[in-house]
Coordinates of C-alpha atoms in Angstrom, one line a residue:
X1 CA -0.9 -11.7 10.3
X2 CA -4.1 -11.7 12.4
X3 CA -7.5 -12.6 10.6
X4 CA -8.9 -9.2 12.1
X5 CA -6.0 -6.3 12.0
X6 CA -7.2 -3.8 14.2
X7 CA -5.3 -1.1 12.7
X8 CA -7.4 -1.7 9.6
X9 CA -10.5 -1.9 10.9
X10 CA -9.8 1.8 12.7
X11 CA -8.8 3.2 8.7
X12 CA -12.3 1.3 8.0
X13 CA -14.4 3.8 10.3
X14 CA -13.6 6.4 7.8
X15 CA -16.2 4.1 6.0
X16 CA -18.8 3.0 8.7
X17 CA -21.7 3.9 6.6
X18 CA -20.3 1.6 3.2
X19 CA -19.8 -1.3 6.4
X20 CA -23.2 -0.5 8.2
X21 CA -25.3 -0.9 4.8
X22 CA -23.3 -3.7 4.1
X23 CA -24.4 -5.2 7.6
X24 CA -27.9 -4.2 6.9
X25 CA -27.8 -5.5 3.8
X26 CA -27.0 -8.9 5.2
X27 CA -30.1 -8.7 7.3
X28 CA -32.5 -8.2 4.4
X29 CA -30.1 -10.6 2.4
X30 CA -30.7 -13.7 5.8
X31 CA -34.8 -12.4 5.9
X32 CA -35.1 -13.2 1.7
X33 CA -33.1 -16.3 2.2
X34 CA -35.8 -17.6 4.5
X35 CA -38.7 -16.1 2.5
X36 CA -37.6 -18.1 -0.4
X37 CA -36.7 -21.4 1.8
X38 CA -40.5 -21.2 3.2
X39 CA -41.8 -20.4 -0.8
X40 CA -40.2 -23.7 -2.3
X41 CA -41.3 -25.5 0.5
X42 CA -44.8 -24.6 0.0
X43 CA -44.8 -25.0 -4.1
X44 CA -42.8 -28.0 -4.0
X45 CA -45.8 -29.5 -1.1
X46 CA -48.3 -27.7 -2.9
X47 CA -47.9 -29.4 -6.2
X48 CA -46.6 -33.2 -5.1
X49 CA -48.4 -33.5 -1.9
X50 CA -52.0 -32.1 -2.0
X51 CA -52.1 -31.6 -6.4
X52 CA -52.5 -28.2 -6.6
X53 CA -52.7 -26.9 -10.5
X54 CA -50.5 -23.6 -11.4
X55 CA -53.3 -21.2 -11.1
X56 CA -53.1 -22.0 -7.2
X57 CA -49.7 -21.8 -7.4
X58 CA -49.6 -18.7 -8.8
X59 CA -49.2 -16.5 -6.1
X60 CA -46.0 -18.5 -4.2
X61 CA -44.3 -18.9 -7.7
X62 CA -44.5 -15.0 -8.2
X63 CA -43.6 -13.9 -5.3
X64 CA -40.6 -17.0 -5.2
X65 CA -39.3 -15.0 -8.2
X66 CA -39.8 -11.6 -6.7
X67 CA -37.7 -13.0 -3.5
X68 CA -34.7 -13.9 -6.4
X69 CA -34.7 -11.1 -8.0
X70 CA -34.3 -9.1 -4.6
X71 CA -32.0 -11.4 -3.6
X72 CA -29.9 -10.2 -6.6
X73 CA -30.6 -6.7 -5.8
X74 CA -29.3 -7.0 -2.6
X75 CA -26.1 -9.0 -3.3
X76 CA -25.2 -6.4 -6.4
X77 CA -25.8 -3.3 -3.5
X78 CA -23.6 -5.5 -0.8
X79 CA -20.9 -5.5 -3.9
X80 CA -21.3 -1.7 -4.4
X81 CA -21.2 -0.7 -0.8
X82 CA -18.0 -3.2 -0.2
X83 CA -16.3 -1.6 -3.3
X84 CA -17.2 1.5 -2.4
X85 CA -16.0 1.4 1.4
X86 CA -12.4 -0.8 -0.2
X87 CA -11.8 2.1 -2.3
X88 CA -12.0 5.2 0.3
X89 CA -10.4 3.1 2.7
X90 CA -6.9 2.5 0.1
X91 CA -7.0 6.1 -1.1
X92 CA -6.6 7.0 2.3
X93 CA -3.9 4.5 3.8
X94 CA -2.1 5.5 0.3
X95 CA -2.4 9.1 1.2
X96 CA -0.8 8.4 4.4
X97 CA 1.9 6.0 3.3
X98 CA 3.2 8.9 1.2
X99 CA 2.4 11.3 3.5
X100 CA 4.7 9.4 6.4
X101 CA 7.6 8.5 3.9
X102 CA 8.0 12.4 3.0
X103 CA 7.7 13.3 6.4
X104 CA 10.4 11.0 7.7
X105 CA 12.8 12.6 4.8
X106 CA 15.8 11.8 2.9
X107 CA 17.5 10.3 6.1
X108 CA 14.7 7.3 6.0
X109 CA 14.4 7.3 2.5
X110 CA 17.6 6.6 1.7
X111 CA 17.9 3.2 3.9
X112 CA 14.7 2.1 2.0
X113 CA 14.7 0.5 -1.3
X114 CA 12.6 2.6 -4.2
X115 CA 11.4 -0.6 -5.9
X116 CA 10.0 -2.2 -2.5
X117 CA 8.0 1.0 -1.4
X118 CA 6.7 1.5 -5.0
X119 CA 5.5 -2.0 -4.6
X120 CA 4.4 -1.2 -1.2
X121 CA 2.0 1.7 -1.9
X122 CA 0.8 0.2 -5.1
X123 CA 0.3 -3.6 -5.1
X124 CA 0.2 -3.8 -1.3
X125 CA -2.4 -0.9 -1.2
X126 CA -4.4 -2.6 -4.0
X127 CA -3.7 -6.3 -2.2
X128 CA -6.0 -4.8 0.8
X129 CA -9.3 -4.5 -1.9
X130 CA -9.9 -7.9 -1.0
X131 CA -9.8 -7.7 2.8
X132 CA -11.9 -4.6 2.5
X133 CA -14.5 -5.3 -0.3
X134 CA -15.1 -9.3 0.4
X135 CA -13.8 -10.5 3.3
X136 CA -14.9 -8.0 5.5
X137 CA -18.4 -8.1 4.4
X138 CA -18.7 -11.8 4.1
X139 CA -17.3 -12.1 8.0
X140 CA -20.5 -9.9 9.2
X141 CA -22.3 -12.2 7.0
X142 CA -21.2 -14.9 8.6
X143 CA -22.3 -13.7 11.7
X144 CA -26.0 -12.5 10.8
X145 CA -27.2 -15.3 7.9
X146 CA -26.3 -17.9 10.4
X147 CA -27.9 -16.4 13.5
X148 CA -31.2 -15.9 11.2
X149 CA -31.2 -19.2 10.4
X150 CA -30.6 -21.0 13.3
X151 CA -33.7 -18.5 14.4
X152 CA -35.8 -19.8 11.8
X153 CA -35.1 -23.7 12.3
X154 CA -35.4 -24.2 16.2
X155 CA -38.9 -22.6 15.7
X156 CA -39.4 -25.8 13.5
X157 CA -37.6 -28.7 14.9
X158 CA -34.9 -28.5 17.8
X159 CA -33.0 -31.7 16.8
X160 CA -32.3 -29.9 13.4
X161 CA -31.3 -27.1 15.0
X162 CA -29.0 -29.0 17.6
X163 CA -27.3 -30.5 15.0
X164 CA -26.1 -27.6 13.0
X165 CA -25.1 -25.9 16.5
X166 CA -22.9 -28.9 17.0
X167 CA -21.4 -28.8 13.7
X168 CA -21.3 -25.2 12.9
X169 CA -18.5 -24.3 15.0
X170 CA -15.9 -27.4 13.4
X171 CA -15.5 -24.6 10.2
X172 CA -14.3 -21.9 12.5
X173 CA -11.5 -24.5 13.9
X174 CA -10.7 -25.8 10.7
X175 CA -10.3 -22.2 9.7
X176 CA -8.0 -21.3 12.4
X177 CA -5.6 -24.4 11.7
X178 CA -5.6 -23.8 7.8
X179 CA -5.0 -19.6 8.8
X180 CA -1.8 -21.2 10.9
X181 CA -0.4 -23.1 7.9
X182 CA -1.2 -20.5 5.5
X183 CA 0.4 -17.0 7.3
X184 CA 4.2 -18.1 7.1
X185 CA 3.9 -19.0 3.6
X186 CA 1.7 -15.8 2.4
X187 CA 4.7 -14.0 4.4
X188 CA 7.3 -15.0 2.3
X189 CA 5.8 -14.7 -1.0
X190 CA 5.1 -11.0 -0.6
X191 CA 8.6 -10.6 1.2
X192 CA 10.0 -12.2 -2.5
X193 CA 7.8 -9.9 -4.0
X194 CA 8.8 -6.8 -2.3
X195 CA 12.3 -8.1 -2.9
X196 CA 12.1 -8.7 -6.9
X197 CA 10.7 -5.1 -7.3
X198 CA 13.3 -3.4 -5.6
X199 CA 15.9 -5.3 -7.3
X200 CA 14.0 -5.4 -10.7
X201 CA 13.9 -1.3 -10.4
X202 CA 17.8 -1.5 -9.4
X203 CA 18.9 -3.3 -12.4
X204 CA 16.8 -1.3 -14.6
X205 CA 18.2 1.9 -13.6
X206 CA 21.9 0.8 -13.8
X207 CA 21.4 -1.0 -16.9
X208 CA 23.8 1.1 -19.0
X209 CA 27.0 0.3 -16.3
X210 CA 25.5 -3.6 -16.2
X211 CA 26.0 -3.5 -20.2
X212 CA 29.2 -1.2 -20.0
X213 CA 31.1 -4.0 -17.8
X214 CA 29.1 -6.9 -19.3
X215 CA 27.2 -8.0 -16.5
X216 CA 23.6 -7.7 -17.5
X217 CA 22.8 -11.1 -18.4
X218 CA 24.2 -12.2 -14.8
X219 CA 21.4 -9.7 -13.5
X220 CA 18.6 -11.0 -15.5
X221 CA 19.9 -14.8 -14.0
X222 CA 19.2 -13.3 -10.8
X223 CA 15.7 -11.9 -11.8
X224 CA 15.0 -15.5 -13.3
X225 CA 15.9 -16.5 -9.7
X226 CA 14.2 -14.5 -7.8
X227 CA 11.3 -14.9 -10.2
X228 CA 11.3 -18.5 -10.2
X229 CA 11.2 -18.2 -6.1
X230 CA 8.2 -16.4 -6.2
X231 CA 6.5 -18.7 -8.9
X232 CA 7.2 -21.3 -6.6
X233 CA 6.0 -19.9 -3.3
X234 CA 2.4 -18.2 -5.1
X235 CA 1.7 -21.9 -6.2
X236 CA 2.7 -24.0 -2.4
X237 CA -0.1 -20.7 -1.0
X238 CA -2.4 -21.4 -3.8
X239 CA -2.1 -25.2 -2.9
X240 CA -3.2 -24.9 1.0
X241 CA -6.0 -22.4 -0.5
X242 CA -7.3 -25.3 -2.9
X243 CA -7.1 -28.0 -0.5
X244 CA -8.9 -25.5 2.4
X245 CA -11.7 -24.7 0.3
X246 CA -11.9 -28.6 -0.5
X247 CA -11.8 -29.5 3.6
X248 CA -14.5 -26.6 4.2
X249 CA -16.6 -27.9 1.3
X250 CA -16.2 -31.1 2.6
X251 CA -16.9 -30.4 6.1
X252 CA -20.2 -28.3 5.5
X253 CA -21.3 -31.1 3.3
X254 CA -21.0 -33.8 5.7
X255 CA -23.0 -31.7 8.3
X256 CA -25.7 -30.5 5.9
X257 CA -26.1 -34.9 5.5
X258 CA -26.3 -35.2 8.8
X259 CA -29.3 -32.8 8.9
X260 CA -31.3 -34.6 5.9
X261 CA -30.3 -38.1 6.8
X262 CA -32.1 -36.9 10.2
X263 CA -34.5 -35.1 8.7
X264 CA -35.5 -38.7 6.4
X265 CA -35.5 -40.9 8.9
X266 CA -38.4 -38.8 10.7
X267 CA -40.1 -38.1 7.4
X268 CA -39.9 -41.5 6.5
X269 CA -41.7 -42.6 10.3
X270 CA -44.3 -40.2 10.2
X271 CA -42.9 -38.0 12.7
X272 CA -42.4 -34.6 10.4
X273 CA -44.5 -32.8 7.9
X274 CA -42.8 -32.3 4.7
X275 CA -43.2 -28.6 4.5
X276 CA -41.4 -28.2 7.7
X277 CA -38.3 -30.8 6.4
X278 CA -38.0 -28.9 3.5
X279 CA -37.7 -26.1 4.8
X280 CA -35.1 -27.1 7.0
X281 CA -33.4 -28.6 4.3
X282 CA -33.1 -25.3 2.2
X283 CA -32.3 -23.2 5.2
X284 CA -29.0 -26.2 6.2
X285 CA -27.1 -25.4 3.6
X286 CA -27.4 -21.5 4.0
X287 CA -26.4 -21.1 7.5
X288 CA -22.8 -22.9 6.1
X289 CA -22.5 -20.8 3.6
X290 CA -21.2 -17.5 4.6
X291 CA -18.4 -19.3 7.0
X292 CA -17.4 -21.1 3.9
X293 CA -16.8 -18.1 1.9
X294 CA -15.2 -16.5 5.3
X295 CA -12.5 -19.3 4.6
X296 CA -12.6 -18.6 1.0
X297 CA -11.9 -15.0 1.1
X298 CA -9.4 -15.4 4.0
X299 CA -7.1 -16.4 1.3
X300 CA -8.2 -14.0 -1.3
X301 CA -7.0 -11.4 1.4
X302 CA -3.5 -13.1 2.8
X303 CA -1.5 -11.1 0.7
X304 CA -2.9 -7.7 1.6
X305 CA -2.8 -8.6 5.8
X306 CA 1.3 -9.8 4.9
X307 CA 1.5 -6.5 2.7
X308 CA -0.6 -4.4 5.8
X309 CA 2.4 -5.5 8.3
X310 CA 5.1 -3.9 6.0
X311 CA 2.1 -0.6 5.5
X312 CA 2.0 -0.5 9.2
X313 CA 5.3 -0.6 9.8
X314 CA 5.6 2.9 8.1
X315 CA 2.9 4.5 9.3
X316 CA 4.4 3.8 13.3
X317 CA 7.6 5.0 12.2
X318 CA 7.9 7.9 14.2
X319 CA 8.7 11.2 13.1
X320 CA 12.2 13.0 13.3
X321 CA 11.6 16.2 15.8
X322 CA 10.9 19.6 14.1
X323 CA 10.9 22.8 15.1
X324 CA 8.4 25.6 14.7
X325 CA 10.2 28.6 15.3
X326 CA 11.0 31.5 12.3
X327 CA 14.1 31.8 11.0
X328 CA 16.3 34.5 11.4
X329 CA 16.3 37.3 8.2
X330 CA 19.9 37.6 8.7
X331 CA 22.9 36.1 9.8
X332 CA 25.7 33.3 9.1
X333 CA 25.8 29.5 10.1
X334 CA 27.9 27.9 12.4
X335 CA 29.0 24.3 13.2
X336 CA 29.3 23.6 16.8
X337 CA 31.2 20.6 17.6
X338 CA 28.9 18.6 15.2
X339 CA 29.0 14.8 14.8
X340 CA 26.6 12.3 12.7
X341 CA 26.5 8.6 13.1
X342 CA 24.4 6.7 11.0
X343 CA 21.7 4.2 12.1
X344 CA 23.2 0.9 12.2
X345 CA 27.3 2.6 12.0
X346 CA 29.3 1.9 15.2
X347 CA 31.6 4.9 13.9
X348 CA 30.3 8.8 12.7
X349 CA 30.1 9.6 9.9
X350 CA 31.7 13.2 10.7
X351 CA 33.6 14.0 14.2
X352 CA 33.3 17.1 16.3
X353 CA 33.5 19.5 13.1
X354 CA 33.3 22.7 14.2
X355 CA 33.2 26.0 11.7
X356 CA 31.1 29.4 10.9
X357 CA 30.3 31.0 8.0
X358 CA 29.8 34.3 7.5
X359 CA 26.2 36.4 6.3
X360 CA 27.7 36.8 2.5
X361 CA 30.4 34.7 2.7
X362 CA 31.4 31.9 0.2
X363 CA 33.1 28.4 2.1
X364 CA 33.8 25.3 0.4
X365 CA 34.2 21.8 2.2
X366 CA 37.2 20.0 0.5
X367 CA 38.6 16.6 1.1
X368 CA 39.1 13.2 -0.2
X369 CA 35.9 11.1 -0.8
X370 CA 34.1 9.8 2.3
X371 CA 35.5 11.7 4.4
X372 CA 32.1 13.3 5.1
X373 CA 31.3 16.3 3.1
X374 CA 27.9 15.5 2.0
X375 CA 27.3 14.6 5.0
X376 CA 27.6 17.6 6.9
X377 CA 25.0 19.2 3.5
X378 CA 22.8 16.8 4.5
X379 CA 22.9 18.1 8.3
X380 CA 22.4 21.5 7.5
X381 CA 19.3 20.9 4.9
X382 CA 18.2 19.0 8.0
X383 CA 18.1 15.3 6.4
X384 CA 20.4 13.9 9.2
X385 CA 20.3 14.5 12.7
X386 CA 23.3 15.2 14.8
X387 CA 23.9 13.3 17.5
X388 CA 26.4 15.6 19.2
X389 CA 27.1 19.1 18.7
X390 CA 24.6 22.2 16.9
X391 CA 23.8 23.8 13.7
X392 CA 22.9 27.3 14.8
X393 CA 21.4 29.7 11.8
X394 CA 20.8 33.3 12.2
X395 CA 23.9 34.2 14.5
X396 CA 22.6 31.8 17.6
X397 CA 18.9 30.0 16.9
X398 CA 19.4 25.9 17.0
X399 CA 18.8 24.6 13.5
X400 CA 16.7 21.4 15.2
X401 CA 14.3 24.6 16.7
X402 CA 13.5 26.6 13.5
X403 CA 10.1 25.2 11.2
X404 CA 11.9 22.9 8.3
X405 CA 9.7 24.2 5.3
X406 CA 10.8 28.0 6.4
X407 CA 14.5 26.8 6.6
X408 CA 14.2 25.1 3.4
X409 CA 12.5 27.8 1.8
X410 CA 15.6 29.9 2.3
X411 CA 17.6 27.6 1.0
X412 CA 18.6 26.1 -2.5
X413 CA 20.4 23.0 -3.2
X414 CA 22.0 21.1 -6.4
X415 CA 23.1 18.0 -4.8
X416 CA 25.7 15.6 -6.6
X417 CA 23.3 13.4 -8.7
X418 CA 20.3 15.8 -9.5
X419 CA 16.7 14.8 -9.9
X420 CA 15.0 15.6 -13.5
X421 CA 12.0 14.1 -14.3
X422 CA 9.5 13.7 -16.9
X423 CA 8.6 17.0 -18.8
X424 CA 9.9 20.3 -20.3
X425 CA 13.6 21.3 -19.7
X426 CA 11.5 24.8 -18.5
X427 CA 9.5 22.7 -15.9
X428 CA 12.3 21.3 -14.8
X429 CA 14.1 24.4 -14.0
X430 CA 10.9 26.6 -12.6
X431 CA 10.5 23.4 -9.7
X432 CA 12.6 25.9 -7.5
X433 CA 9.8 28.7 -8.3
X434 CA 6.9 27.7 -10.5
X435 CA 5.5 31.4 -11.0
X436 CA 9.0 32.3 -13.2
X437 CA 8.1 33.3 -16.8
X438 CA 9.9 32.2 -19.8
X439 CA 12.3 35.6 -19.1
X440 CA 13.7 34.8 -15.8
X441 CA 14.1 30.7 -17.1
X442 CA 16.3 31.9 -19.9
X443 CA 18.5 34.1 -17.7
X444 CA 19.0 31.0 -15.1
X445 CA 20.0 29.0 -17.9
X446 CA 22.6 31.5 -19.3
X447 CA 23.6 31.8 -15.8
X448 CA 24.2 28.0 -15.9
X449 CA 26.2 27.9 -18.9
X450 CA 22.8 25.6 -20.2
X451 CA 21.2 28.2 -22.5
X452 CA 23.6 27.1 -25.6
X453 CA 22.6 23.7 -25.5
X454 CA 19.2 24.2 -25.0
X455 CA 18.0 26.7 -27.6
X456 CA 20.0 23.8 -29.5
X457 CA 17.3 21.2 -28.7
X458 CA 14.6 20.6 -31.4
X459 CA 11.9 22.8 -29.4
X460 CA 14.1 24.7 -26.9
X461 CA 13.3 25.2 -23.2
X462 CA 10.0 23.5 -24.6
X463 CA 11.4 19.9 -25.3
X464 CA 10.3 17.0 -23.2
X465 CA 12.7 14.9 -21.4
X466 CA 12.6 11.5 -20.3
X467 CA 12.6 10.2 -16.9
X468 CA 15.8 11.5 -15.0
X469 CA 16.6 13.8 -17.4
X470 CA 16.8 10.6 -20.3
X471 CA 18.7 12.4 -23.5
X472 CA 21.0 15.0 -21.9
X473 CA 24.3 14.1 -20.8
X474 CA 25.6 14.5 -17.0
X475 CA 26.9 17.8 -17.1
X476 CA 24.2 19.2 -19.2
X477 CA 22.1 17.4 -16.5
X478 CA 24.4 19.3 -13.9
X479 CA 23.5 22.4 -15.5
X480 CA 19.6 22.2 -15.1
X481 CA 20.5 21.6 -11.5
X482 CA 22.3 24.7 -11.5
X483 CA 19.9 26.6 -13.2
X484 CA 17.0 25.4 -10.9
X485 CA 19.2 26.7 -8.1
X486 CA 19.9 30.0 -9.8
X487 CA 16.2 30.7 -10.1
X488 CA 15.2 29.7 -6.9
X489 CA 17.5 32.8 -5.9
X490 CA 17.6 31.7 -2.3
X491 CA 20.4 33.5 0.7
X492 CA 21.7 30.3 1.1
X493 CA 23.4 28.3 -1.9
X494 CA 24.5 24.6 -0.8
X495 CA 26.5 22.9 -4.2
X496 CA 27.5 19.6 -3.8
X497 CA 30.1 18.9 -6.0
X498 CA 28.5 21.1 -8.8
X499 CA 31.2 21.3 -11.4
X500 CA 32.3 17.5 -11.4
X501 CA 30.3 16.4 -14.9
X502 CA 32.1 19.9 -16.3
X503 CA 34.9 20.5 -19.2
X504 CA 37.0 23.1 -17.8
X505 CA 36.2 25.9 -19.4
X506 CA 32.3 25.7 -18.2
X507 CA 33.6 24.9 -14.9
X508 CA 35.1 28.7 -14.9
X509 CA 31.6 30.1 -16.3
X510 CA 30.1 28.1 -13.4
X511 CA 32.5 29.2 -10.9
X512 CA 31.8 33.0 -11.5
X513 CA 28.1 32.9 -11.9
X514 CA 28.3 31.3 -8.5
X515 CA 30.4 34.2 -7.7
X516 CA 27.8 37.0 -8.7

């Protein structure tokens, strides 16, 4: 976890305008906090020093209250143009995130855990705001306020001026020291986090086996656990960001004394006007300021630079290899002394399996479980890579050569646990081809043995399921799969398992519509 991620900063020139008004808005912001430094001085030494009534006054006191008010104009704009920037720069690291993880497929996917990468491109995402909309703009602050300033006092007095050079720096070191202490810690409270939502989404979704086998209370002990590990490591990084805040406060009010106990001593001898000490005085305190709030916001953005790591480490994941060729119109597939090992496996998953299958021909992969059959599915959609042998499609043209969406749009697949979501039993189905009218849905479904049970439901084709198909059984499930595949009406039918969740008798209905 570096203060200043380079990565980020390169998804950030997507919003150099947002960051360049933001700079200039810091300029005008450092010119009106002089401006109103030099006003007070000169109607606080107007009125005690030389008894000048409010109608000679007038003028300074206006325009100190014009100077305010612009000041608040200029700190509402910085807000909109940080915002502004934070928000184009997350929709587009979002994009990307979701763009990477579909690009690197099943394979990848399935070695991930779906709770951690929801968490990932939501809260992490979100967890950048801060880096983007405050602590970005308040460390160009920090470099222009101060600058401005320091510009403005040595003009005045030197000795001043010396003194905040010599202190100013001490909050940057403090900074760095308290940054040291604070990334381990930030580290593991969003690795607990990432942790609790993958297993928080785990138990969820097998909560009706967890209360089948009466384990779901020792689940929720472990969530209590978890959870309780988390509480504990938010409050030890909220601690170091309290006590930070207190040593910066502390620090930038010790040197701001050392400027006015300087600046009374000389006062009090003779040797400084009073318009010049206070303005000096004023101006001390604001060139501390924005390195404070650097400190402050440092912490306010820890958990999106821990969560930009994890981010980053998807986006450099690199890419499987794809072809771009056509695939063949016609022509059967052949295994050529294929074999898949897994990352992480020291043995493959499948050995030197060698077979062809013929343009029209029907071949089903038996075996005992594990022995690899889904496995070999998985090769041919193109999930897994072999690592020795070749898939050859189209009587000869390497499988790893041909463009993936072309291959897959010849293709249709029901694999053993299909994927339903939220919506119409009719949308789920016309996913293979969304242009199918209500006609050609029917006929898939009586194809599937699913029409029975559908016309059944209260509003037919037209009733809404729950997530993953929520309120259908398996095989009814298993027969929307089916159905989906049947419309999609594809040369190449891969079934994994397709009659498992079956009574026998649609099994045989199954069995022959396959057939046809």
């Amino acid at each position: 976890m570096k203060p200043i991620d380079r990565r980020l900063l390169r998804h950030a020139r997507a919003t150099r305008l947002f960051l360049i008004a933001v700079v200039v808005l810091g300029v005008a912001g450092a010119g009106l906090v002089i401006a109103q430094a030099m006003l007070i001085a000169e109607v606080v030494v107007g009125a005690f020093q030389h008894g000048f009534g409010i109608t000679r006054l007038r003028t300074p006191l206006l325009l100190l209250v014009a100077v305010a008010a612009g000041r608040g104009l200029v700190g509402w704009l910085t807000e909109l143009a940080a915002h502004r920037a934070s928000a184009a720069v997350k929709s587009e690291l979002r994009g990307r995130l979701l763009e990477r993880a579909a690009g690197l497929g099943p394979g990848w996917l399935s070695t991930q855990r779906t709770g951690s990468l929801v968490a990932l491109a939501t809260r992490g995402v979100d967890a950048l705001d801060a880096y983007f909309s405050r602590y970005l703009p308040q460390l160009g602050l920090a470099v222009v306020v101060p600058v401005a300033v320091l510009a403005r006092v040595v003009t005045e007095d030197w000795v001043s001026a010396a003194i905040i050079v010599g202190t100013l720096p001490l909050i940057p070191v403090f900074m760095i020291l308290i940054g040291w202490a604070t990334q381990s810690r930030t580290d593991r409270q969003w690795r607990l986090l990432s942790r609790l939502s993958g297993h928080f989404l785990d138990v969820v979704a097998g909560l009706p086996t967890l209360k089948v086998f009466g384990r779901a209370k020792a689940q929720a002990e472990s969530i209590r656990k978890i959870t309780g590990e988390y509480r504990r490591a938010t409050m030890r990084t909220l601690r170091i960001a309290f006590l930070s805040s207190f040593a910066l406060e502390l620090l930038a009010t010790l040197s701001v004394a050392l400027v006015a106990v300087a600046i009374g001593m000389r006062l009090v001898h003779g040797e400084m006007d009073l318009y010049v000490g206070l303005v000096i005085l004023v101006l001390a305190p604001e060139a501390y300021l924005p390195l404070r709030q650097v400190g402050t916001q440092y912490h306010a953005a820890a958990e999106g630079l821990a969560a930009a790591e994890e981010i980053f480490a998807v986006l450099e994941t690199p890419l499987p290899r794809s072809g771009a060729g056509a695939v063949p119109e016609r022509g059967g597939i052949g295994f050529e002394r294929v074999s898949v090992r897994y990352e992480g496996r020291s043995e493959d998953a499948v050995h030197d399996v060698t077979f062809d299958v013929a343009d029209g021909e029907t071949v089903a992969l038996v075996g005992p479980s594990g022995v690899g059959k889904s496995t070999l599915v998985a090769a041919l959609l193109g999930f897994v890579r072999p690592h020795g042998g070749r898939i050859v499609v189209g009587g000869g043209t390497d499988l790893a050569d041909v463009s993936p969406e072309q291959w897959h749009a010849r293709v249709a697949w029901v694999p053993q646990r299909p994927q339903l979501y939220a919506g119409s039993v009719a949308d789920n189905v016309r996913l293979a081809r969304p242009g199918a009218d209500d006609t050609a849905v029917r006929a898939a479904l009586r194809e599937a043995g699913a029409l029975d049970f559908v016309d059944a439901l209260p509003h037919g084709a037209e009733t809404r399921l729950g997530e993953d198909g929520a309120g259908l059984s398996a095989g009814q499930r298993q027969r929307l799969a089916l159905a989906r595949a049947f419309l999609a009406d594809r040369p190449v039918v891969l079934l994994d398992e397709p009659t498992a969740a079956l009574d026998g008798e649609t099994e045989a209905g199954i069995v022959e519509a396959v057939r046809r």
